């Protein structure tokens, strides 16, 4: 799979965090980006565009990340969701993985970690 | 590490002015620490012995160590040991004041002794090697502020000072903590931590400081106070509080949660609970961190 063929949905209430994720991913190519600023927006946007990959924060207004994952997974059990959050407690991690998240990246974002996750996804791992 | 507390000590005791401190903080990184300063710090030479060697150096082109050995102030072994010694960062700050003539060697020797005794540092090397010494220094800073502190409160503030170093820069001095009932909030963001330990955290600063703070935090070059600058302030708060609840969870298996960070619209904050104000003097401006204690059960 080629990154330029991907649509990536980035869900974070911080405009800065969204920009940072886009900047990191743009070093690999030119995917199509979509954005959401809260949990409900993430679910709505997912249903609208069916992205290939989702980056999702946990602490968001209206609906938190874990609730958003559950709704997205109910809609599309094959969704690939990566949590990017500063709240990386064991229980949060467990809840996110149980809800269906594929991976978890602790903020501050480590560029190499994000790129490894995306490269693994591209290689079908 | 923790040069910040030494800066606070010098400022609080009137040894230097804020302007002198800022100027020294900007220059300390490149400062070569003289062997005489290290010898005083190690307790091998007195200030007057160091002065004697410096005076001899003004009319003899010879190294400090050679002259100190000749005068009988240092042994060969001590000189070699001093040259190899890893010195704490705050000596660099002291060296700037010595070189600028703001402090004399005698004053600096007294300051070192007093600072050491206040913080129960038997040996200043402890600041490099022993986390307990850093904890003591940190506790002393908060005791001076007459601020009662819980275990979680201690974890929170120690992490906060570390995160300022890690994400914004180490060129700051924390000023004595004060208790407040209200605060004029310019460029202010807040975030709640909820659970057995409940606090509301606030980060506030003037616009110019916010632009500089955000530029460092986001590693961007912001020129105006815009949504990215505001998001950077919120992001710092969210990141710090997120790391704190991870630490609490690892430390005591207590699960806390955080709300979403919010921009504060009110020009004047009025607090319902005891609130502590941590002014952080950065070389680019003053950052105000406030902690409103809602529930402090550890």
mmCIF file with all atom_site columns, C-alpha atoms in Angstrom, chain A residues 70-113:
data_model
loop_
_atom_site.group_PDB
_atom_site.id
_atom_site.type_symbol
_atom_site.label_atom_id
_atom_site.label_alt_id
_atom_site.label_comp_id
_atom_site.label_asym_id
_atom_site.label_entity_id
_atom_site.label_seq_id
_atom_site.pdbx_PDB_ins_code
_atom_site.Cartn_x
_atom_site.Cartn_y
_atom_site.Cartn_z
_atom_site.occupancy
_atom_site.B_iso_or_equiv
_atom_site.pdbx_formal_charge
_atom_site.auth_seq_id
_atom_site.auth_comp_id
_atom_site.auth_asym_id
_atom_site.auth_atom_id
_atom_site.pdbx_PDB_model_num
ATOM 1  C CA . UNK A 1 70  ? -16.598 1.837  20.249 1.00 0.00 ? 70  UNK A CA 1
ATOM 2  C CA . UNK A 1 71  ? -19.009 3.602  17.894 1.00 0.00 ? 71  UNK A CA 1
ATOM 3  C CA . UNK A 1 72  ? -16.566 3.525  15.008 1.00 0.00 ? 72  UNK A CA 1
ATOM 4  C CA . UNK A 1 73  ? -15.852 -0.208 15.567 1.00 0.00 ? 73  UNK A CA 1
ATOM 5  C CA . UNK A 1 74  ? -19.577 -0.967 15.664 1.00 0.00 ? 74  UNK A CA 1
ATOM 6  C CA . UNK A 1 75  ? -19.913 0.804  12.324 1.00 0.00 ? 75  UNK A CA 1
ATOM 7  C CA . UNK A 1 76  ? -16.765 -0.716 10.825 1.00 0.00 ? 76  UNK A CA 1
ATOM 8  C CA . UNK A 1 77  ? -15.112 -3.643 12.670 1.00 0.00 ? 77  UNK A CA 1
ATOM 9  C CA . UNK A 1 78  ? -12.109 -3.372 10.305 1.00 0.00 ? 78  UNK A CA 1
ATOM 10 C CA . UNK A 1 79  ? -11.312 0.250  11.279 1.00 0.00 ? 79  UNK A CA 1
ATOM 11 C CA . UNK A 1 80  ? -7.655  0.935  12.083 1.00 0.00 ? 80  UNK A CA 1
ATOM 12 C CA . UNK A 1 81  ? -7.478  3.360  14.980 1.00 0.00 ? 81  UNK A CA 1
ATOM 13 C CA . UNK A 1 82  ? -4.316  4.643  16.644 1.00 0.00 ? 82  UNK A CA 1
ATOM 14 C CA . UNK A 1 83  ? -4.652  6.434  19.979 1.00 0.00 ? 83  UNK A CA 1
ATOM 15 C CA . UNK A 1 84  ? -2.416  9.492  20.377 1.00 0.00 ? 84  UNK A CA 1
ATOM 16 C CA . UNK A 1 85  ? -2.803  10.806 23.899 1.00 0.00 ? 85  UNK A CA 1
ATOM 17 C CA . UNK A 1 86  ? -0.950  12.235 26.898 1.00 0.00 ? 86  UNK A CA 1
ATOM 18 C CA . UNK A 1 87  ? -3.077  10.016 29.151 1.00 0.00 ? 87  UNK A CA 1
ATOM 19 C CA . UNK A 1 88  ? -1.249  6.720  28.893 1.00 0.00 ? 88  UNK A CA 1
ATOM 20 C CA . UNK A 1 89  ? -2.230  4.963  32.116 1.00 0.00 ? 89  UNK A CA 1
ATOM 21 C CA . UNK A 1 90  ? -2.415  1.169  32.016 1.00 0.00 ? 90  UNK A CA 1
ATOM 22 C CA . UNK A 1 91  ? -6.199  1.259  32.455 1.00 0.00 ? 91  UNK A CA 1
ATOM 23 C CA . UNK A 1 92  ? -6.632  3.820  29.648 1.00 0.00 ? 92  UNK A CA 1
ATOM 24 C CA . UNK A 1 93  ? -4.409  1.729  27.416 1.00 0.00 ? 93  UNK A CA 1
ATOM 25 C CA . UNK A 1 94  ? -6.396  -1.397 28.291 1.00 0.00 ? 94  UNK A CA 1
ATOM 26 C CA . UNK A 1 95  ? -9.747  0.328  27.657 1.00 0.00 ? 95  UNK A CA 1
ATOM 27 C CA . UNK A 1 96  ? -8.552  1.670  24.308 1.00 0.00 ? 96  UNK A CA 1
ATOM 28 C CA . UNK A 1 97  ? -7.237  -1.712 23.152 1.00 0.00 ? 97  UNK A CA 1
ATOM 29 C CA . UNK A 1 98  ? -10.382 -3.487 24.393 1.00 0.00 ? 98  UNK A CA 1
ATOM 30 C CA . UNK A 1 99  ? -12.518 -0.958 22.535 1.00 0.00 ? 99  UNK A CA 1
ATOM 31 C CA . UNK A 1 100 ? -10.603 -1.881 19.374 1.00 0.00 ? 100 UNK A CA 1
ATOM 32 C CA . UNK A 1 101 ? -7.671  0.526  19.046 1.00 0.00 ? 101 UNK A CA 1
ATOM 33 C CA . UNK A 1 102 ? -4.767  -0.955 17.070 1.00 0.00 ? 102 UNK A CA 1
ATOM 34 C CA . UNK A 1 103 ? -1.982  0.962  18.801 1.00 0.00 ? 103 UNK A CA 1
ATOM 35 C CA . UNK A 1 104 ? -1.243  3.653  21.369 1.00 0.00 ? 104 UNK A CA 1
ATOM 36 C CA . UNK A 1 105 ? 1.198   6.553  21.040 1.00 0.00 ? 105 UNK A CA 1
ATOM 37 C CA . UNK A 1 106 ? 1.997   8.548  24.182 1.00 0.00 ? 106 UNK A CA 1
ATOM 38 C CA . UNK A 1 107 ? 2.317   12.325 23.756 1.00 0.00 ? 107 UNK A CA 1
ATOM 39 C CA . UNK A 1 108 ? 4.646   14.154 23.327 1.00 0.00 ? 108 UNK A CA 1
ATOM 40 C CA . UNK A 1 109 ? 4.625   12.423 19.967 1.00 0.00 ? 109 UNK A CA 1
ATOM 41 C CA . UNK A 1 110 ? 7.788   10.663 18.978 1.00 0.00 ? 110 UNK A CA 1
ATOM 42 C CA . UNK A 1 111 ? 8.125   11.134 15.224 1.00 0.00 ? 111 UNK A CA 1
ATOM 43 C CA . UNK A 1 112 ? 9.864   7.795  14.686 1.00 0.00 ? 112 UNK A CA 1
ATOM 44 C CA . UNK A 1 113 ? 7.250   5.904  16.667 1.00 0.00 ? 113 UNK A CA 1
#
